[in-house]
Amino acid sequence: MLIGRQKEREVIARLLNRKGVSVLVYGKRKVGKTTLIVESLKESKDVTVYYECLRSSLRDNLDGFVSVLVGCGILPVKINFDTFIDVFKYLNSLGKTFNIVIDEYPYLKQFEKSETVDSIFQSVIDNCLSNLRLFVSGSHVGMMKEMLRENNALYGRFTSIVKLSELDYKDAAAFYPNKSVYDKIALYSVFGGSPFVCGFIDEGLSLKDNIVETVLNDTSAIYNYAEHLLISDFSGSINAERILGVAANGRKKYGAIEEKLGMQSNGLLSKQLKTLLDMDILTKTNPINRPDDKKKTSYEISDNLLRFYYAYVYGNKSALRTLGANAFYDAYIAPSIKTFIAHRFEDICREYFAICAKSGKRTDILNVGTYYYDDSERKINGEFDVVVQMKDAYDFYEVKYTSAPLSVNAMEKERAQVFAAGLPIGRFGFISVSGFERVPDGYDCISGEQLYE
């Protein structure tokens, strides 16, 4: 089942009317790349050949690809081709149009120089696709990004490039449509937007029971996804798990991470952070009013499930084994899970405004993010979590993840504190997952229901 991805499907659909095209699709593991390609190609009248590369030699992969061609009936018998260039030349000469999918392309480089493999497929794209369509996909985001750099043989060769991210909170909710908004926010905050992960959520179970059955169950696919799959590409980066463990537990500034890990100021942490950023495991953010202030830079885990795992499970595996999943949840997760969700709800609210801007619903938005303030006279500083930048001012929003509607009295108190800071406020408002007792004049109020409209 393919949920969302309308923009990406339209890109592929347009290319199905052409020949000689090549498409690069990349994104983190289990984000739905293969499903997107395979489901989109079902709309094509031409035969699709799907080959998932092996973690083996180029020769083994060539033999495997030829075997798939035999299985599809394109080759009557197995023919001994010398290179991928030769087999693509043959396919191109048949006078028929095929959709060729080469999935997990980085595996071709397992026992071969990366430059050699990329040069081979440069020749394929340049000389062997007049009657074909080639789709190249991969999960090692760093290696796939290298193919887009100017010094790479494949630079500028792809007709279209599709970077696939996780589903946003609205699309992810299609996996649990009958849940309340309060529960939809909670499920997305813990499990995120990976279609693979969302597929294991049981809409009939509570948040706790879903967590117990998946993230706290070491036999489940979700537990293994969090523990192994996203880190499998970091065998040479010994601090990857430690960095994620620190970032998930509140230390988000470079100096704080460096201090907690006990690393010397030798640049090693910077290199390892860059690797995690290149792989889209981490994101680097700054307040929208301090975009170049390195002291205000924060590093966040981009995957909600991974963030949950490293916040609660990674450093407490012994306790999980000792107590069992239910007791572990009650002792280690229950006391702070609402706070964890509330912070993720801030991410959702920023995403809401970004969706409004991208869809054209709001044309006045220049940026969305956090806002740092420093009141030297009153000796206070802080960061507002949901701020929308306009042309001449900023809209400030207080975000509330509560089970009850927000009261007018609470709103007035918050307003007084915010305006006392002397900030360049355009509109001031609240986003409350459970709505409001009453919406007084002068506030921009957005309910949880409105986030999903």
Coordinates of C-alpha atoms in Angstrom, one line a residue:
M1 CA 0.0 0.0 0.0
L2 CA 1.3 3.4 -1.0
I3 CA 0.2 6.3 1.2
G4 CA 0.9 9.9 0.3
R5 CA 3.8 10.5 -2.1
Q6 CA 1.6 12.3 -4.5
K7 CA 4.3 14.7 -5.7
E8 CA 6.8 11.9 -6.2
R9 CA 4.3 9.7 -8.1
E10 CA 3.5 12.6 -10.4
V11 CA 7.3 13.0 -11.2
I12 CA 7.5 9.3 -12.2
A13 CA 4.2 9.3 -14.0
R14 CA 5.4 12.1 -16.3
L15 CA 8.6 10.2 -17.1
L16 CA 6.6 7.1 -18.2
N17 CA 5.6 9.0 -21.3
R18 CA 9.3 9.3 -22.3
K19 CA 12.2 7.0 -23.2
G20 CA 15.8 7.3 -22.4
V21 CA 15.3 8.7 -18.9
S22 CA 17.1 7.9 -15.7
V23 CA 15.8 8.6 -12.2
L24 CA 17.7 8.6 -8.9
V25 CA 15.6 7.8 -5.8
Y26 CA 17.3 7.9 -2.4
G27 CA 16.4 8.2 1.3
K28 CA 16.9 6.5 4.6
R29 CA 16.2 2.8 5.1
K30 CA 12.6 1.7 5.3
V31 CA 11.2 5.1 4.1
G32 CA 9.3 3.5 1.1
K33 CA 11.6 3.9 -1.9
T34 CA 11.0 0.5 -3.4
T35 CA 7.3 0.7 -2.8
L36 CA 7.1 4.1 -4.5
I37 CA 9.0 2.9 -7.5
V38 CA 7.2 -0.5 -7.9
E39 CA 3.7 1.0 -7.3
S40 CA 4.3 3.9 -9.7
L41 CA 5.6 1.6 -12.4
K42 CA 2.4 -0.4 -12.3
E43 CA 0.9 2.5 -14.3
S44 CA 3.3 1.7 -17.1
K45 CA 2.3 -0.4 -20.1
D46 CA 5.9 -1.5 -20.4
V47 CA 7.6 -4.5 -18.7
T48 CA 9.4 -3.6 -15.4
V49 CA 12.6 -5.5 -14.4
Y50 CA 13.3 -5.2 -10.7
Y51 CA 16.8 -6.1 -9.4
E52 CA 17.9 -5.7 -5.8
C53 CA 21.7 -5.6 -5.7
L54 CA 23.6 -8.1 -3.5
R55 CA 26.3 -7.2 -1.0
S56 CA 28.7 -9.0 -3.3
S57 CA 31.1 -8.5 -6.2
L58 CA 30.1 -6.7 -9.4
R59 CA 30.4 -10.1 -11.2
D60 CA 27.9 -11.7 -8.9
N61 CA 25.5 -8.8 -9.3
L62 CA 25.8 -9.0 -13.1
D63 CA 25.0 -12.7 -13.0
G64 CA 22.1 -12.0 -10.7
F65 CA 20.7 -9.3 -12.9
V66 CA 20.9 -11.6 -16.0
S67 CA 19.1 -14.3 -14.0
V68 CA 16.3 -11.8 -13.3
L69 CA 16.1 -11.1 -17.1
V70 CA 15.8 -14.8 -17.8
G71 CA 13.0 -15.0 -15.1
C72 CA 11.1 -12.2 -16.8
G73 CA 11.3 -13.9 -20.1
I74 CA 13.4 -11.1 -21.7
L75 CA 16.3 -13.5 -22.2
P76 CA 15.5 -17.1 -23.3
V77 CA 18.5 -18.5 -21.6
K78 CA 21.3 -17.1 -19.4
I79 CA 23.9 -15.3 -21.5
N80 CA 27.4 -14.6 -20.3
F81 CA 27.8 -10.8 -20.5
D82 CA 31.1 -9.2 -19.5
T83 CA 29.8 -6.0 -18.0
F84 CA 26.6 -4.1 -17.1
I85 CA 27.3 -2.0 -20.2
D86 CA 27.1 -5.0 -22.4
V87 CA 23.8 -6.2 -21.0
F88 CA 22.2 -2.7 -21.2
K89 CA 23.4 -2.4 -24.8
Y90 CA 21.7 -5.7 -25.6
L91 CA 18.4 -4.7 -23.9
N92 CA 18.5 -1.3 -25.7
S93 CA 18.9 -3.1 -29.0
L94 CA 15.7 -5.2 -28.6
G95 CA 13.5 -2.4 -29.9
K96 CA 11.2 -2.7 -26.8
T97 CA 10.9 -0.3 -23.9
F98 CA 11.7 -1.7 -20.4
N99 CA 11.6 -0.1 -17.0
I100 CA 14.9 -1.2 -15.3
V101 CA 15.1 -0.8 -11.5
I102 CA 18.5 -1.2 -9.8
D103 CA 17.7 -1.1 -6.1
E104 CA 20.3 -0.7 -3.3
Y105 CA 22.8 0.5 -5.8
P106 CA 25.5 1.2 -3.2
Y107 CA 25.9 -2.6 -2.7
L108 CA 27.5 -2.7 -6.2
K109 CA 30.4 -0.9 -4.6
Q110 CA 30.9 -3.5 -1.9
F111 CA 33.9 -5.1 -3.5
E112 CA 34.7 -2.6 -6.3
K113 CA 35.9 1.0 -6.3
S114 CA 33.0 3.5 -6.1
E115 CA 34.5 5.5 -9.0
T116 CA 34.5 2.4 -11.3
V117 CA 30.9 1.5 -10.6
D118 CA 29.7 5.1 -11.2
S119 CA 31.7 5.3 -14.4
I120 CA 30.1 2.1 -15.7
F121 CA 26.6 3.5 -15.1
Q122 CA 27.6 6.8 -16.6
S123 CA 28.3 4.9 -19.8
V124 CA 25.0 3.1 -19.5
I125 CA 23.1 6.3 -19.1
D126 CA 25.0 8.1 -21.9
N127 CA 24.9 5.3 -24.5
C128 CA 22.5 2.6 -23.7
L129 CA 19.1 4.0 -22.7
S130 CA 17.5 5.3 -25.9
N131 CA 14.7 2.7 -25.6
L132 CA 14.9 2.2 -21.8
R133 CA 14.0 3.8 -18.5
L134 CA 16.5 3.4 -15.6
F135 CA 15.6 3.8 -11.9
V136 CA 18.5 3.7 -9.5
S137 CA 17.7 3.5 -5.8
G138 CA 19.7 3.4 -2.6
S139 CA 19.4 3.7 1.2
H140 CA 23.0 4.7 2.0
V141 CA 22.1 8.4 1.8
G142 CA 25.8 9.6 2.1
M143 CA 26.9 7.5 -0.9
M144 CA 23.9 8.5 -2.9
K145 CA 24.5 12.2 -2.3
E146 CA 28.1 11.7 -3.5
M147 CA 26.7 10.8 -6.9
L148 CA 25.2 14.3 -7.1
R149 CA 28.5 16.1 -6.6
E150 CA 30.3 17.8 -9.5
N151 CA 33.4 15.5 -9.3
N152 CA 31.3 12.3 -9.7
A153 CA 31.0 10.5 -13.0
L154 CA 27.2 10.5 -12.6
Y155 CA 26.9 14.2 -11.9
G156 CA 24.2 15.8 -14.1
R157 CA 23.2 12.4 -15.7
F158 CA 19.9 11.8 -14.0
T159 CA 16.7 13.1 -15.6
S160 CA 15.0 13.4 -12.2
I161 CA 16.2 13.1 -8.6
V162 CA 13.8 12.1 -5.9
K163 CA 14.8 12.4 -2.3
L164 CA 12.3 10.5 -0.3
S165 CA 11.7 11.6 3.3
E166 CA 9.4 10.1 6.0
L167 CA 5.7 10.8 5.7
D168 CA 4.6 14.0 7.4
Y169 CA 2.3 13.8 10.4
K170 CA -0.8 14.2 8.3
D171 CA 0.0 11.3 5.8
A172 CA 1.2 9.1 8.7
A173 CA -2.2 9.4 10.3
A174 CA -3.6 7.3 7.4
F175 CA -2.2 4.3 9.3
Y176 CA -4.5 5.0 12.3
P177 CA -7.4 7.1 10.9
N178 CA -9.9 6.3 13.7
K179 CA -7.7 7.5 16.5
S180 CA -8.4 10.8 18.2
V181 CA -6.2 13.8 17.4
Y182 CA -4.6 13.5 20.8
D183 CA -3.6 9.9 20.1
K184 CA -2.5 10.6 16.5
I185 CA 0.0 13.2 17.8
A186 CA 1.2 10.7 20.4
L187 CA 1.7 7.9 17.9
Y188 CA 3.5 10.1 15.4
S189 CA 5.7 11.5 18.1
V190 CA 6.9 8.0 19.1
F191 CA 6.8 6.1 15.8
G192 CA 7.4 8.8 13.2
G193 CA 6.6 8.7 9.6
S194 CA 8.4 5.6 8.2
P195 CA 5.8 3.6 6.3
F196 CA 7.5 0.4 7.4
V197 CA 7.3 1.4 11.1
C198 CA 3.7 2.8 10.8
G199 CA 2.6 -0.5 9.3
F200 CA 3.2 -2.3 12.6
I201 CA 1.0 0.1 14.6
D202 CA -2.2 -1.6 15.9
E203 CA -4.9 1.0 15.8
G204 CA -6.9 -1.1 18.3
L205 CA -4.2 -0.8 21.0
S206 CA -3.2 2.1 23.3
L207 CA 0.0 4.0 22.9
K208 CA 1.5 2.0 25.8
D209 CA 0.5 -1.3 24.3
N210 CA 1.9 -0.4 20.9
I211 CA 5.2 0.6 22.5
V212 CA 5.3 -2.6 24.6
E213 CA 4.5 -4.8 21.6
T214 CA 7.1 -3.2 19.3
V215 CA 9.8 -0.9 20.6
L216 CA 10.2 -2.9 23.9
N217 CA 10.0 -6.3 22.3
D218 CA 13.5 -7.5 21.2
T219 CA 11.9 -10.0 18.8
S220 CA 9.9 -7.4 16.9
A221 CA 11.0 -5.9 13.6
I222 CA 10.6 -2.4 15.0
Y223 CA 13.1 -3.1 17.9
N224 CA 15.6 -4.4 15.4
Y225 CA 15.0 -1.5 13.0
A226 CA 15.8 1.0 15.8
E227 CA 18.8 -1.0 17.1
H228 CA 20.4 -2.1 13.9
L229 CA 19.1 -0.9 10.5
L230 CA 19.8 2.8 10.8
I231 CA 23.3 2.2 12.3
S232 CA 24.3 -0.6 9.9
D233 CA 26.1 1.9 7.6
F234 CA 28.3 3.2 10.4
S235 CA 30.6 0.3 11.1
G236 CA 33.6 2.6 10.9
S237 CA 32.0 5.3 13.1
I238 CA 32.4 4.0 16.7
N239 CA 30.7 7.0 18.3
A240 CA 27.5 7.0 16.2
E241 CA 25.4 5.3 18.9
R242 CA 26.9 7.3 21.7
I243 CA 26.2 10.5 19.8
L244 CA 22.6 9.6 19.3
G245 CA 22.3 8.5 22.9
V246 CA 23.5 12.0 24.0
A247 CA 21.4 13.9 21.5
A248 CA 18.3 12.1 22.5
N249 CA 18.7 13.0 26.2
G250 CA 18.8 16.7 26.0
R251 CA 22.4 17.6 25.0
K252 CA 21.9 19.1 21.6
K253 CA 24.7 21.7 21.4
Y254 CA 28.1 20.8 20.1
G255 CA 30.0 21.7 23.3
A256 CA 27.6 19.7 25.4
I257 CA 27.8 16.6 23.2
E258 CA 31.6 16.9 23.1
E259 CA 31.8 17.2 26.9
K260 CA 29.4 14.3 27.6
L261 CA 31.4 12.0 25.3
G262 CA 34.7 13.1 26.8
M263 CA 36.1 13.8 23.4
Q264 CA 39.1 16.1 22.9
S265 CA 38.7 19.2 20.8
N266 CA 40.4 17.6 17.8
G267 CA 37.7 17.9 15.2
L268 CA 36.7 14.2 15.4
L269 CA 33.3 14.9 16.7
S270 CA 32.7 17.4 13.9
K271 CA 33.5 14.8 11.3
Q272 CA 31.2 12.2 12.9
L273 CA 28.4 14.7 13.2
K274 CA 28.8 15.5 9.5
T275 CA 28.5 11.8 8.6
L276 CA 25.3 11.6 10.6
L277 CA 24.0 14.8 9.0
D278 CA 24.9 13.5 5.5
M279 CA 22.9 10.3 6.3
D280 CA 19.9 12.3 7.4
I281 CA 20.1 10.7 10.8
L282 CA 20.7 14.1 12.5
T283 CA 19.4 17.5 11.5
K284 CA 21.2 20.8 12.4
T285 CA 19.0 23.7 13.2
N286 CA 19.4 27.4 14.3
P287 CA 16.9 29.9 15.5
I288 CA 15.4 31.7 12.5
N289 CA 16.7 35.0 13.9
R290 CA 20.2 33.6 14.6
P291 CA 20.8 31.5 11.5
D292 CA 24.6 32.0 11.5
D293 CA 25.2 31.8 15.3
K294 CA 27.2 28.6 15.8
K295 CA 26.7 28.8 19.6
K296 CA 22.9 28.4 19.0
T297 CA 23.2 25.4 16.7
S298 CA 21.3 22.3 17.8
Y299 CA 21.7 18.7 16.7
E300 CA 18.5 16.7 16.7
I301 CA 17.7 13.1 15.8
S302 CA 15.5 13.3 12.7
D303 CA 13.7 10.0 13.1
N304 CA 11.1 10.1 15.9
L305 CA 11.3 6.3 16.6
L306 CA 15.1 6.5 16.7
R307 CA 14.8 9.4 19.1
F308 CA 12.4 7.5 21.3
Y309 CA 14.6 4.4 21.3
Y310 CA 17.8 6.3 22.3
A311 CA 16.0 8.4 24.9
Y312 CA 14.4 5.4 26.7
V313 CA 15.8 2.1 25.6
Y314 CA 19.4 2.3 24.4
G315 CA 21.0 3.1 27.8
N316 CA 18.5 0.9 29.8
K317 CA 18.5 -2.5 28.0
S318 CA 19.6 -4.3 31.2
A319 CA 16.6 -2.9 33.1
L320 CA 14.3 -3.8 30.2
R321 CA 15.5 -7.4 30.3
T322 CA 15.2 -7.5 34.1
L323 CA 11.8 -5.9 34.5
G324 CA 10.0 -7.0 31.3
A325 CA 8.3 -4.6 28.9
N326 CA 5.2 -3.6 30.9
A327 CA 7.1 -2.9 34.1
F328 CA 9.8 -1.1 32.2
Y329 CA 7.3 1.2 30.6
D330 CA 5.7 2.1 33.9
A331 CA 9.1 2.8 35.6
Y332 CA 11.1 4.3 32.8
I333 CA 8.7 5.8 30.2
A334 CA 5.4 6.6 31.8
P335 CA 6.8 9.4 34.1
S336 CA 8.0 11.5 31.1
I337 CA 6.3 10.3 28.0
K338 CA 3.9 13.2 27.9
T339 CA 6.8 15.7 28.0
F340 CA 8.5 13.7 25.2
I341 CA 5.4 13.9 23.1
A342 CA 4.9 17.6 23.9
H343 CA 8.4 18.4 22.5
R344 CA 7.6 16.4 19.3
F345 CA 4.3 18.2 19.1
E346 CA 6.3 21.4 18.7
D347 CA 7.9 19.8 15.6
I348 CA 4.5 18.9 14.3
C349 CA 3.3 22.5 14.7
R350 CA 6.3 23.9 12.8
E351 CA 5.6 21.3 10.1
Y352 CA 2.0 22.4 9.9
F353 CA 3.1 25.9 8.9
A354 CA 5.6 24.6 6.5
I355 CA 2.9 22.5 4.8
C356 CA 0.7 25.6 4.7
A357 CA 3.5 27.5 2.9
K358 CA 4.3 24.6 0.4
S359 CA 0.6 24.1 -0.5
G360 CA 0.0 27.8 -1.1
K361 CA -2.5 28.1 1.7
R362 CA -0.1 30.7 3.3
T363 CA 1.8 32.9 0.9
D364 CA 3.1 35.3 3.5
I365 CA 5.5 32.9 5.3
L366 CA 9.2 33.4 4.8
N367 CA 10.5 30.9 7.4
V368 CA 9.4 28.7 10.2
G369 CA 11.4 27.7 13.3
T370 CA 12.4 28.7 16.8
Y371 CA 13.3 32.3 18.0
Y372 CA 16.1 33.1 20.5
Y373 CA 15.8 36.1 22.7
D374 CA 18.2 37.7 25.2
D375 CA 16.9 40.4 27.5
S376 CA 20.0 41.9 29.1
E377 CA 18.2 44.4 31.2
R378 CA 16.1 41.7 32.9
K379 CA 18.9 39.2 32.6
I380 CA 16.7 36.5 31.0
N381 CA 17.0 34.6 27.8
G382 CA 15.3 31.7 26.1
E383 CA 13.9 30.2 22.9
F384 CA 10.4 30.3 21.6
D385 CA 9.6 26.9 20.0
V386 CA 7.1 27.8 17.2
V387 CA 7.7 31.1 15.3
V388 CA 6.6 32.1 11.8
Q389 CA 8.7 34.7 10.1
M390 CA 6.8 37.3 8.1
K391 CA 8.2 40.2 6.0
D392 CA 8.2 42.7 8.8
A393 CA 7.5 40.7 12.0
Y394 CA 7.2 37.3 13.6
D395 CA 4.1 35.3 14.6
F396 CA 4.7 33.6 18.0
Y397 CA 2.7 30.5 19.0
E398 CA 2.6 28.8 22.4
V399 CA 2.1 25.0 21.9
K400 CA 0.0 23.0 24.4
Y401 CA -0.3 19.2 24.4
T402 CA -3.0 18.7 27.0
S403 CA -6.0 16.4 27.3
A404 CA -8.3 19.3 28.2
P405 CA -9.2 22.5 26.3
L406 CA -6.9 25.4 27.0
S407 CA -8.5 28.0 29.3
V408 CA -8.6 31.8 28.7
N409 CA -6.9 32.4 32.0
A410 CA -3.9 30.3 31.0
M411 CA -3.8 32.1 27.7
E412 CA -3.7 35.5 29.3
K413 CA -0.9 34.5 31.6
E414 CA 1.2 33.2 28.7
R415 CA 0.5 36.4 26.7
A416 CA 1.7 38.7 29.5
Q417 CA 5.0 36.8 29.8
V418 CA 5.7 36.8 26.1
F419 CA 4.9 40.5 25.5
A420 CA 7.0 41.5 28.5
A421 CA 10.0 40.3 26.6
G422 CA 9.6 43.2 24.1
L423 CA 9.7 40.9 21.0
P424 CA 8.8 41.9 17.4
I425 CA 5.4 40.2 17.6
G426 CA 3.1 40.3 14.6
R427 CA 0.4 37.9 15.7
F428 CA 0.4 35.9 19.0
G429 CA -1.5 32.7 19.3
F430 CA -1.8 29.2 20.7
I431 CA -1.9 25.7 19.2
S432 CA -3.8 23.4 21.5
V433 CA -4.2 19.8 20.6
S434 CA -7.5 19.6 22.6
G435 CA -8.8 23.0 21.5
F436 CA -9.9 25.9 23.6
E437 CA -12.6 26.7 26.2
R438 CA -13.2 29.9 24.4
V439 CA -11.2 31.9 21.7
P440 CA -10.9 35.5 22.9
D441 CA -10.3 38.4 20.5
G442 CA -6.7 39.2 19.6
Y443 CA -5.4 35.6 19.5
D444 CA -4.7 33.4 16.6
C445 CA -5.8 30.0 17.9
I446 CA -5.4 26.7 16.1
S447 CA -6.9 23.5 17.4
G448 CA -5.5 20.0 17.0
E449 CA -8.4 19.2 14.6
Q450 CA -7.3 22.1 12.3
L451 CA -3.8 20.6 12.0
Y452 CA -5.3 17.7 10.2
E453 CA -7.7 19.6 7.9

